[in-house]
GROMACS .gro file of C-alpha atoms in nm:
model
  458
    1MET     CA    1  -0.923  -1.298   3.658
    2GLY     CA    2  -1.249  -1.386   3.859
    3ALA     CA    3  -1.498  -1.589   3.782
    4LEU     CA    4  -1.706  -1.407   3.636
    5ASP     CA    5  -1.480  -1.188   3.431
    6GLU     CA    6  -1.337  -1.504   3.342
    7GLY     CA    7  -1.656  -1.607   3.172
    8HIS     CA    8  -1.720  -1.231   3.039
    9TYR     CA    9  -1.369  -1.286   2.824
   10HIS     CA   10  -1.450  -1.651   2.695
   11SER     CA   11  -1.834  -1.478   2.604
   12GLU     CA   12  -1.666  -1.198   2.380
   13ILE     CA   13  -1.376  -1.443   2.227
   14GLU     CA   14  -1.690  -1.653   2.118
   15ASN     CA   15  -1.886  -1.369   1.993
   16GLU     CA   16  -1.602  -1.264   1.809
   17VAL     CA   17  -1.538  -1.621   1.659
   18ASN     CA   18  -1.972  -1.627   1.572
   19LEU     CA   19  -1.875  -1.308   1.413
   20GLU     CA   20  -1.658  -1.413   1.180
   21LEU     CA   21  -1.800  -1.720   1.123
   22GLY     CA   22  -2.113  -1.591   0.972
   23PHE     CA   23  -1.906  -1.364   0.810
   24GLU     CA   24  -1.721  -1.612   0.599
   25VAL     CA   25  -2.046  -1.808   0.515
   26GLN     CA   26  -2.189  -1.469   0.399
   27PRO     CA   27  -2.247  -1.534  -0.014
   28GLU     CA   28  -2.031  -1.198  -0.127
   29THR     CA   29  -1.721  -1.323   0.055
   30VAL     CA   30  -1.765  -1.711  -0.061
   31ALA     CA   31  -1.748  -1.523  -0.432
   32ILE     CA   32  -1.460  -1.386  -0.326
   33LYS     CA   33  -1.313  -1.673  -0.176
   34ASP     CA   34  -1.390  -1.859  -0.477
   35ALA     CA   35  -1.250  -1.631  -0.705
   36VAL     CA   36  -0.929  -1.606  -0.490
   37LYS     CA   37  -0.873  -2.011  -0.484
   38VAL     CA   38  -0.888  -1.956  -0.878
   39LEU     CA   39  -0.610  -1.670  -0.885
   40LEU     CA   40  -0.393  -1.837  -0.678
   41GLN     CA   41  -0.416  -2.151  -0.848
   42GLY     CA   42  -0.343  -1.949  -1.188
   43LEU     CA   43  -0.011  -1.850  -1.003
   44GLY     CA   44   0.080  -2.230  -0.983
   45GLU     CA   45   0.027  -2.237  -0.624
   46ASP     CA   46  -0.140  -2.535  -0.393
   47ILE     CA   47  -0.444  -2.395  -0.232
   48ASN     CA   48  -0.380  -2.587   0.088
   49ARG     CA   49  -0.035  -2.523   0.150
   50GLU     CA   50  -0.010  -2.421   0.518
   51GLY     CA   51   0.087  -2.065   0.419
   52ILE     CA   52  -0.188  -1.980   0.222
   53LYS     CA   53  -0.457  -2.223   0.326
   54LYS     CA   54  -0.637  -1.922   0.516
   55THR     CA   55  -0.542  -1.654   0.221
   56PRO     CA   56  -0.927  -1.663   0.033
   57PHE     CA   57  -1.076  -1.538   0.363
   58ARG     CA   58  -0.795  -1.304   0.459
   59VAL     CA   59  -0.857  -1.125   0.120
   60ALA     CA   60  -1.203  -1.154   0.088
   61LYS     CA   61  -1.218  -0.942   0.442
   62ALA     CA   62  -0.949  -0.732   0.364
   63LEU     CA   63  -1.145  -0.665   0.015
   64ARG     CA   64  -1.513  -0.657   0.221
   65GLU     CA   65  -1.334  -0.386   0.441
   66GLY     CA   66  -1.161  -0.161   0.189
   67ALA     CA   67  -1.509  -0.141  -0.007
   68ARG     CA   68  -1.750  -0.089   0.285
   69GLY     CA   69  -1.840   0.248   0.151
   70TYR     CA   70  -2.030   0.129  -0.123
   71LYS     CA   71  -2.310   0.029   0.138
   72GLN     CA   72  -2.273   0.370   0.314
   73LYS     CA   73  -2.480   0.716   0.267
   74VAL     CA   74  -2.319   1.047   0.334
   75ASN     CA   75  -2.795   1.154   0.530
   76ASP     CA   76  -2.702   0.879   0.757
   77ILE     CA   77  -2.351   1.039   0.858
   78VAL     CA   78  -2.448   1.432   0.864
   79HIS     CA   79  -2.808   1.406   0.958
   80GLY     CA   80  -2.849   1.483   1.321
   81ALA     CA   81  -2.467   1.614   1.320
   82LEU     CA   82  -2.504   1.970   1.234
   83PHE     CA   83  -2.556   2.260   1.527
   84PRO     CA   84  -2.625   2.599   1.496
   85GLU     CA   85  -2.374   2.857   1.555
   86ALA     CA   86  -2.426   3.267   1.474
   87GLY     CA   87  -2.208   3.441   1.285
   88LEU     CA   88  -2.114   3.761   1.140
   89GLU     CA   89  -2.480   3.863   0.943
   90GLY     CA   90  -2.346   4.248   0.817
   91GLY     CA   91  -2.061   4.436   0.822
   92SER     CA   92  -1.719   4.333   0.751
   93GLY     CA   93  -1.464   4.097   0.831
   94GLN     CA   94  -1.526   3.697   0.885
   95ALA     CA   95  -1.607   3.459   1.213
   96GLY     CA   96  -1.532   3.100   1.287
   97GLY     CA   97  -1.856   3.064   1.271
   98VAL     CA   98  -2.114   3.172   0.967
   99GLY     CA   99  -1.877   3.326   0.683
  100GLY     CA  100  -1.548   3.185   0.861
  101LEU     CA  101  -1.379   2.924   0.727
  102VAL     CA  102  -1.303   2.606   0.875
  103ILE     CA  103  -1.063   2.351   0.803
  104VAL     CA  104  -1.006   1.975   0.913
  105ARG     CA  105  -0.613   1.883   0.766
  106ASP     CA  106  -0.395   1.563   0.784
  107LEU     CA  107  -0.693   1.252   0.707
  108ASP     CA  108  -0.559   0.967   0.653
  109LEU     CA  109  -0.753   0.779   0.395
  110PHE     CA  110  -0.683   0.485   0.185
  111SER     CA  111  -0.855   0.405  -0.118
  112TYR     CA  112  -0.841   0.108  -0.379
  113CYS     CA  113  -0.727   0.199  -0.708
  114GLU     CA  114  -0.994   0.129  -0.977
  115SER     CA  115  -0.745   0.058  -1.255
  116CYS     CA  116  -0.500  -0.218  -1.096
  117LEU     CA  117  -0.691  -0.292  -0.739
  118LEU     CA  118  -0.410  -0.213  -0.584
  119PRO     CA  119  -0.484   0.041  -0.273
  120PHE     CA  120  -0.322   0.375  -0.281
  121GLN     CA  121  -0.262   0.612   0.031
  122VAL     CA  122  -0.414   0.914   0.067
  123LYS     CA  123  -0.370   1.246   0.294
  124CYS     CA  124  -0.720   1.430   0.261
  125HIS     CA  125  -0.737   1.838   0.356
  126VAL     CA  126  -1.117   1.941   0.392
  127GLY     CA  127  -1.263   2.313   0.411
  128TYR     CA  128  -1.619   2.458   0.396
  129VAL     CA  129  -1.729   2.776   0.490
  130PRO     CA  130  -2.070   2.745   0.655
  131SER     CA  131  -2.371   2.922   0.586
  132GLY     CA  132  -2.747   2.956   0.721
  133GLN     CA  133  -2.589   2.923   1.081
  134ARG     CA  134  -2.511   2.590   1.099
  135VAL     CA  135  -2.157   2.386   1.102
  136VAL     CA  136  -2.118   2.046   1.141
  137GLY     CA  137  -1.939   1.806   1.388
  138LEU     CA  138  -1.565   1.792   1.271
  139SER     CA  139  -1.586   1.434   1.282
  140LYS     CA  140  -1.841   1.387   1.022
  141LEU     CA  141  -1.565   1.523   0.793
  142SER     CA  142  -1.348   1.261   0.821
  143ARG     CA  143  -1.657   0.998   0.773
  144VAL     CA  144  -1.798   1.117   0.494
  145ALA     CA  145  -1.450   1.145   0.304
  146ASP     CA  146  -1.370   0.767   0.428
  147ILE     CA  147  -1.738   0.690   0.247
  148PHE     CA  148  -1.581   0.756  -0.076
  149ALA     CA  149  -1.252   0.626  -0.021
  150LYS     CA  150  -1.390   0.312   0.072
  151ARG     CA  151  -1.480   0.219  -0.303
  152LEU     CA  152  -1.269   0.212  -0.603
  153GLN     CA  153  -1.162   0.525  -0.722
  154SER     CA  154  -0.942   0.742  -0.886
  155PRO     CA  155  -0.786   1.051  -0.716
  156GLN     CA  156  -0.931   1.302  -0.853
  157ARG     CA  157  -1.316   1.117  -0.854
  158LEU     CA  158  -1.261   1.093  -0.501
  159ALA     CA  159  -1.145   1.469  -0.474
  160ASP     CA  160  -1.476   1.559  -0.639
  161GLU     CA  161  -1.709   1.298  -0.496
  162ILE     CA  162  -1.623   1.403  -0.083
  163CYS     CA  163  -1.643   1.777  -0.206
  164ALA     CA  164  -2.002   1.709  -0.385
  165ALA     CA  165  -2.154   1.492  -0.073
  166LEU     CA  166  -2.028   1.774   0.164
  167GLN     CA  167  -2.179   2.016  -0.051
  168HIS     CA  168  -2.505   1.857  -0.070
  169GLY     CA  169  -2.497   1.772   0.300
  170ILE     CA  170  -2.417   2.040   0.473
  171LYS     CA  171  -2.545   2.295   0.229
  172PRO     CA  172  -2.209   2.541   0.324
  173THR     CA  173  -2.156   2.899   0.131
  174GLY     CA  174  -1.874   2.646  -0.029
  175VAL     CA  175  -1.620   2.347  -0.023
  176ALA     CA  176  -1.257   2.247  -0.075
  177VAL     CA  177  -1.079   1.925  -0.118
  178VAL     CA  178  -0.735   1.870  -0.142
  179LEU     CA  179  -0.612   1.523  -0.168
  180GLN     CA  180  -0.256   1.414  -0.178
  181CYS     CA  181  -0.224   1.045  -0.301
  182SER     CA  182   0.040   0.838  -0.337
  183HIS     CA  183   0.031   0.514  -0.524
  184ILE     CA  184   0.309   0.209  -0.553
  185HIS     CA  185   0.504   0.185  -0.867
  186PHE     CA  186   0.518  -0.177  -0.881
  187PRO     CA  187   0.800  -0.295  -1.199
  188ASN     CA  188   0.702  -0.595  -1.317
  189PHE     CA  189   0.984  -0.887  -1.301
  190GLU     CA  190   1.181  -0.839  -1.620
  191THR     CA  191   1.174  -0.447  -1.577
  192ALA     CA  192   1.295  -0.478  -1.207
  193PHE     CA  193   1.612  -0.629  -1.321
  194LEU     CA  194   1.730  -0.397  -1.572
  195ASN     CA  195   1.655  -0.043  -1.388
  196SER     CA  196   1.918  -0.046  -1.060
  197THR     CA  197   1.707   0.294  -0.879
  198PRO     CA  198   1.360   0.225  -1.014
  199GLN     CA  199   1.042   0.436  -0.901
  200GLY     CA  200   0.935   0.363  -0.573
  201TRP     CA  201   0.591   0.539  -0.590
  202VAL     CA  202   0.388   0.808  -0.789
  203LYS     CA  203   0.269   1.062  -0.650
  204ILE     CA  204  -0.004   1.341  -0.710
  205LEU     CA  205  -0.190   1.629  -0.577
  206VAL     CA  206  -0.593   1.700  -0.695
  207THR     CA  207  -0.815   1.960  -0.591
  208SER     CA  208  -1.218   2.018  -0.589
  209GLY     CA  209  -1.449   2.340  -0.499
  210SER     CA  210  -1.757   2.398  -0.498
  211GLY     CA  211  -1.969   2.718  -0.389
  212VAL     CA  212  -1.715   3.029  -0.364
  213PHE     CA  213  -1.472   2.741  -0.443
  214GLU     CA  214  -1.581   2.708  -0.778
  215ASP     CA  215  -1.314   2.977  -0.867
  216GLU     CA  216  -0.964   2.801  -0.832
  217LYS     CA  217  -0.830   3.176  -0.826
  218ALA     CA  218  -1.117   3.316  -0.547
  219ASP     CA  219  -0.914   3.444  -0.252
  220VAL     CA  220  -1.087   3.185   0.001
  221TRP     CA  221  -0.867   2.930  -0.191
  222THR     CA  222  -0.540   3.131  -0.104
  223ASP     CA  223  -0.610   3.114   0.239
  224PHE     CA  224  -0.689   2.766   0.252
  225LEU     CA  225  -0.423   2.698   0.066
  226SER     CA  226  -0.189   2.944   0.282
  227LEU     CA  227  -0.316   2.735   0.596
  228LEU     CA  228  -0.233   2.402   0.443
  229LYS     CA  229   0.120   2.522   0.338
  230PHE     CA  230   0.189   2.427   0.710
  231ARG     CA  231   0.154   2.108   0.653
  232GLY     CA  232   0.432   2.127   0.374
  233ILE     CA  233   0.224   2.117   0.074
  234SER     CA  234   0.322   2.426  -0.211
  235ILE     CA  235   0.059   2.637  -0.274
  236GLU     CA  236   0.161   2.611  -0.669
  237SER     CA  237   0.165   2.252  -0.668
  238ALA     CA  238  -0.239   2.249  -0.594
  239HIS     CA  239  -0.477   2.223  -0.928
  240PRO     CA  240  -0.736   2.045  -1.035
  241MET     CA  241  -0.690   1.792  -1.245
  242LEU     CA  242  -0.821   1.761  -1.543
  243SER     CA  243  -0.786   1.377  -1.621
  244ASP     CA  244  -0.551   1.119  -1.357
  245GLN     CA  245  -0.580   0.831  -1.555
  246SER     CA  246  -0.202   0.816  -1.596
  247TRP     CA  247  -0.073   0.820  -1.231
  248CYS     CA  248  -0.160   0.463  -1.209
  249PRO     CA  249   0.157   0.250  -1.335
  250SER     CA  250  -0.071  -0.017  -1.461
  251GLN     CA  251  -0.168   0.182  -1.720
  252SER     CA  252   0.187   0.237  -1.847
  253PHE     CA  253   0.180  -0.172  -1.926
  254GLY     CA  254   0.045  -0.104  -2.279
  255ARG     CA  255  -0.131  -0.369  -2.489
  256LEU     CA  256  -0.234  -0.646  -2.244
  257GLY     CA  257  -0.284  -0.904  -2.472
  258GLN     CA  258  -0.506  -1.211  -2.403
  259ALA     CA  259  -0.526  -1.256  -2.044
  260ASN     CA  260  -0.606  -1.589  -1.834
  261SER     CA  261  -0.993  -1.603  -1.926
  262ALA     CA  262  -1.058  -1.779  -1.585
  263MET     CA  263  -0.852  -1.545  -1.385
  264THR     CA  264  -0.961  -1.232  -1.539
  265ASN     CA  265  -1.342  -1.369  -1.456
  266ALA     CA  266  -1.233  -1.415  -1.104
  267VAL     CA  267  -1.188  -1.044  -1.099
  268LEU     CA  268  -1.473  -0.961  -1.277
  269SER     CA  269  -1.625  -1.215  -0.974
  270ILE     CA  270  -1.463  -1.020  -0.713
  271LEU     CA  271  -1.540  -0.631  -0.859
  272LYS     CA  272  -1.965  -0.757  -0.847
  273SER     CA  273  -1.886  -0.891  -0.534
  274LEU     CA  274  -1.762  -0.576  -0.381
  275GLY     CA  275  -2.116  -0.361  -0.522
  276GLU     CA  276  -1.889  -0.217  -0.818
  277ASP     CA  277  -2.085  -0.211  -1.199
  278THR     CA  278  -1.854  -0.441  -1.414
  279SER     CA  279  -1.965  -0.236  -1.735
  280ARG     CA  280  -1.865   0.054  -1.601
  281GLU     CA  281  -1.571   0.264  -1.871
  282GLU     CA  282  -1.319   0.281  -1.587
  283LEU     CA  283  -1.297  -0.072  -1.485
  284VAL     CA  284  -1.276  -0.217  -1.820
  285GLY     CA  285  -0.947  -0.292  -1.850
  286THR     CA  286  -0.943  -0.349  -1.484
  287PRO     CA  287  -0.930  -0.735  -1.475
  288SER     CA  288  -0.643  -0.775  -1.725
  289ARG     CA  289  -0.455  -0.528  -1.601
  290PHE     CA  290  -0.484  -0.677  -1.231
  291VAL     CA  291  -0.395  -1.074  -1.398
  292LYS     CA  292  -0.111  -0.950  -1.584
  293TRP     CA  293   0.057  -0.784  -1.236
  294PHE     CA  294  -0.022  -1.084  -1.015
  295MET     CA  295   0.134  -1.338  -1.270
  296ASN     CA  296   0.512  -1.135  -1.159
  297PHE     CA  297   0.439  -1.372  -0.888
  298SER     CA  298   0.378  -1.685  -1.071
  299ASN     CA  299   0.489  -1.987  -0.864
  300SER     CA  300   0.807  -2.026  -1.132
  301ASN     CA  301   1.146  -2.238  -1.048
  302LEU     CA  302   1.309  -1.919  -0.967
  303GLU     CA  303   1.601  -2.114  -0.778
  304MET     CA  304   1.721  -2.295  -1.067
  305LYS     CA  305   1.698  -1.963  -1.324
  306LEU     CA  306   1.936  -1.769  -1.009
  307SER     CA  307   2.173  -2.103  -0.996
  308GLY     CA  308   2.238  -2.060  -1.369
  309PHE     CA  309   2.225  -1.662  -1.319
  310VAL     CA  310   2.505  -1.710  -1.074
  311ARG     CA  311   2.748  -1.950  -1.228
  312ASN     CA  312   2.727  -1.711  -1.540
  313ARG     CA  313   2.778  -1.392  -1.329
  314ILE     CA  314   3.052  -1.536  -1.063
  315ASP     CA  315   3.369  -1.427  -1.208
  316THR     CA  316   3.221  -1.049  -1.164
  317ARG     CA  317   3.431  -0.790  -0.949
  318SER     CA  318   3.237  -0.492  -0.980
  319HIS     CA  319   3.114  -0.301  -0.700
  320SER     CA  320   2.901  -0.036  -0.568
  321GLY     CA  321   3.042   0.312  -0.421
  322GLN     CA  322   2.789   0.192  -0.160
  323VAL     CA  323   3.004  -0.090  -0.046
  324GLY     CA  324   3.142   0.018   0.291
  325SER     CA  325   3.460  -0.149   0.435
  326PHE     CA  326   3.602  -0.132   0.810
  327LYS     CA  327   3.916  -0.239   0.951
  328ASP     CA  328   3.781  -0.510   1.131
  329GLY     CA  329   3.685  -0.687   0.757
  330ILE     CA  330   3.280  -0.633   0.807
  331CYS     CA  331   3.182  -0.478   0.458
  332SER     CA  332   2.838  -0.391   0.322
  333GLU     CA  333   2.580  -0.382   0.015
  334LEU     CA  334   2.287  -0.128   0.113
  335ASN     CA  335   1.954   0.019  -0.012
  336LEU     CA  336   1.901  -0.261  -0.243
  337SER     CA  337   1.542  -0.230  -0.387
  338PHE     CA  338   1.285  -0.515  -0.360
  339TRP     CA  339   0.936  -0.572  -0.397
  340SER     CA  340   0.716  -0.876  -0.313
  341GLN     CA  341   0.370  -0.974  -0.241
  342CYS     CA  342   0.228  -1.049   0.107
  343GLU     CA  343   0.069  -1.418   0.057
  344HIS     CA  344  -0.129  -1.403   0.305
  345HIS     CA  345  -0.327  -1.068   0.181
  346LEU     CA  346  -0.202  -1.088  -0.179
  347LEU     CA  347  -0.133  -0.703  -0.112
  348PRO     CA  348   0.209  -0.578  -0.224
  349PHE     CA  349   0.515  -0.481   0.039
  350GLN     CA  350   0.817  -0.318  -0.063
  351GLY     CA  351   1.160  -0.193   0.040
  352VAL     CA  352   1.527  -0.237   0.092
  353VAL     CA  353   1.806  -0.473   0.209
  354HIS     CA  354   2.098  -0.465   0.350
  355ILE     CA  355   2.354  -0.707   0.349
  356GLY     CA  356   2.685  -0.719   0.554
  357TYR     CA  357   2.951  -0.951   0.492
  358TYR     CA  358   3.353  -1.030   0.579
  359SER     CA  359   3.628  -0.955   0.316
  360LEU     CA  360   3.978  -0.892   0.394
  361ASP     CA  361   4.039  -0.681   0.105
  362GLY     CA  362   3.748  -0.455   0.139
  363LEU     CA  363   3.582  -0.613  -0.218
  364ASN     CA  364   3.276  -0.742  -0.305
  365PRO     CA  365   3.377  -1.055  -0.546
  366VAL     CA  366   3.035  -1.089  -0.654
  367GLY     CA  367   2.920  -0.762  -0.735
  368ARG     CA  368   2.656  -0.568  -0.616
  369ALA     CA  369   2.435  -0.655  -0.965
  370LEU     CA  370   2.448  -1.029  -0.844
  371LEU     CA  371   2.335  -0.933  -0.489
  372GLN     CA  372   2.050  -0.705  -0.667
  373SER     CA  373   1.933  -0.980  -0.868
  374VAL     CA  374   1.960  -1.263  -0.603
  375VAL     CA  375   1.648  -0.965  -0.400
  376HIS     CA  376   1.474  -0.927  -0.710
  377PHE     CA  377   1.447  -1.348  -0.699
  378TYR     CA  378   1.300  -1.428  -0.380
  379GLY     CA  379   1.076  -1.156  -0.395
  380PHE     CA  380   0.859  -1.176  -0.700
  381LYS     CA  381   0.702  -1.430  -0.522
  382LEU     CA  382   0.414  -1.515  -0.263
  383GLN     CA  383   0.622  -1.406   0.035
  384VAL     CA  384   0.628  -1.319   0.369
  385GLN     CA  385   0.910  -1.126   0.512
  386GLU     CA  386   1.108  -1.322   0.780
  387ARG     CA  387   1.086  -1.608   0.479
  388LEU     CA  388   1.196  -1.386   0.251
  389THR     CA  389   1.494  -1.249   0.479
  390ARG     CA  390   1.635  -1.589   0.549
  391GLN     CA  391   1.680  -1.723   0.180
  392ILE     CA  392   1.800  -1.418   0.088
  393ALA     CA  393   2.103  -1.451   0.369
  394GLU     CA  394   2.139  -1.819   0.269
  395THR     CA  395   2.218  -1.757  -0.103
  396VAL     CA  396   2.395  -1.475  -0.043
  397SER     CA  397   2.615  -1.711   0.256
  398SER     CA  398   2.696  -1.929  -0.081
  399LEU     CA  399   2.838  -1.641  -0.259
  400LEU     CA  400   3.007  -1.412   0.009
  401GLY     CA  401   3.121  -1.717   0.255
  402GLU     CA  402   2.899  -1.789   0.561
  403ASP     CA  403   2.946  -1.479   0.763
  404ILE     CA  404   2.656  -1.318   0.687
  405ILE     CA  405   2.386  -1.026   0.802
  406VAL     CA  406   2.080  -0.927   0.621
  407VAL     CA  407   1.848  -0.656   0.741
  408VAL     CA  408   1.503  -0.616   0.546
  409GLU     CA  409   1.278  -0.278   0.622
  410ALA     CA  410   0.981  -0.264   0.410
  411ASN     CA  411   0.612  -0.101   0.433
  412HIS     CA  412   0.319  -0.304   0.362
  413THR     CA  413   0.019  -0.203   0.232
  414CYS     CA  414  -0.167  -0.500   0.442
  415MET     CA  415  -0.112  -0.243   0.741
  416ILE     CA  416  -0.295   0.013   0.594
  417SER     CA  417  -0.628  -0.161   0.400
  418ARG     CA  418  -0.740  -0.413   0.590
  419GLY     CA  419  -0.891  -0.208   0.876
  420ILE     CA  420  -0.585  -0.165   1.060
  421GLU     CA  421  -0.484   0.174   0.912
  422LYS     CA  422  -0.119   0.213   1.045
  423PHE     CA  423   0.001   0.469   0.823
  424GLY     CA  424   0.406   0.529   0.792
  425SER     CA  425   0.481   0.201   1.034
  426ASN     CA  426   0.755  -0.007   0.872
  427THR     CA  427   0.911  -0.320   1.005
  428ALA     CA  428   1.246  -0.466   0.986
  429THR     CA  429   1.362  -0.813   1.004
  430PHE     CA  430   1.711  -1.012   1.007
  431ALA     CA  431   1.886  -1.258   0.950
  432VAL     CA  432   2.241  -1.383   1.080
  433LEU     CA  433   2.496  -1.629   0.977
  434GLY     CA  434   2.833  -1.746   1.063
  435ARG     CA  435   3.032  -1.511   1.319
  436PHE     CA  436   2.760  -1.295   1.284
  437SER     CA  437   2.515  -1.489   1.510
  438THR     CA  438   2.762  -1.518   1.793
  439ASP     CA  439   2.975  -1.172   1.787
  440PRO     CA  440   2.707  -0.878   1.937
  441ALA     CA  441   2.980  -0.625   1.864
  442ALA     CA  442   3.010  -0.784   1.443
  443ARG     CA  443   2.615  -0.707   1.441
  444ALA     CA  444   2.632  -0.360   1.580
  445LYS     CA  445   2.910  -0.232   1.396
  446PHE     CA  446   2.706  -0.332   1.082
  447LEU     CA  447   2.335  -0.251   1.240
  448GLN     CA  448   2.553   0.108   1.313
  449SER     CA  449   2.618   0.171   0.973
  450LEU     CA  450   2.258   0.144   0.796
  451PRO     CA  451   2.071   0.476   0.691
  452ASP     CA  452   1.862   0.672   0.974
  453SER     CA  453   1.619   0.684   0.741
  454CYS     CA  454   1.443   0.403   0.556
  455SER     CA  455   1.438   0.415   0.167
  456ALA     CA  456   1.168   0.169   0.203
  457GLY     CA  457   0.908   0.448   0.251
  458LYS     CA  458   0.800   0.700   0.069
   0.00000   0.00000   0.00000
């Protein structure tokens, strides 16, 4: 690197640092950071602990990135992006310009659920029929959709707002919007132990139409949905929703009771800092629901509880049909589900755990249920995936012997909700103890037994 190049490189780094420092002292950022500290203290965490010392700033940065749509305007995007394009003004038929259907499919978006403040994923499909001899730049459809996604939302309102904004901004003959939304279904600490096959995701499909798309039985809807069928969308499942309140798993919490007032006020402060009207009807119960979910990760002494549980269950001999035994004595327990909370961004991650061990008779001496409980105990904390993997391996080694291999596969919502937007990515970590750490053939044998596709995804 030459002297000039090196100077330019260091100048860019300095500019990035200055921008981040400027962001950190902005009033909205400071308010969110202070609120996050209250939430962490409510969990019993030490806010000066090395792993979470910078968490308040990281959370503030992610939330403001995820809510930037409040400060953006559709007209600023659409204005200047309308282009003249002639079409068939008379006669029969349709052309790709005026009168023809234009569709942009498979736009990956994310939004924050207004009921619980957890992010949800969106696959967005937008179509419109141009009029007035004008079409809009295709990238603008994506950018308009993203404006409304980057706000606290529900699926149906998100679809309606995208549709209305495009109808007003482009003034076409009609607009159609189809959203496929996926919301993580996060069980609470108690129910996770009772349900061996919990639901991982809640999915919903919503539509919205204006102009020629207002009539859901119109032929133009058939054309639109038929084109989407090539993307695996069932025409029969697409219908406008009257209410999507129940789609958020937090709505099943029932009566919330009295939440920690300091933590509830902290969430209210976050909502205000993002630009929301906290008196809006849909947000009235949001702080309490968020606090109730968040308290699943309170810093209780789970190791002591786990020790007692192990003593009570150590004589269990039951095992699942998913145990696989080999001639060399390697056995496995696959697809143990887990949920956890990233301590860096306070965003959920979930997936599956695979455990390998040696057994002469091919039997699991402690039972699959106990191993699942070990996974849950370490999952329900503020975590990082690497530490979670190590903790599971160390504890399981005390139950099944020192020769252990653990693989954790997970989807992290922080990968989509803080500006990175890596949809569908998956993280794998593994820990090896005893013979698995010194025997490559044993590791390879176990790894080859893992499912081809990780059930950590949707």
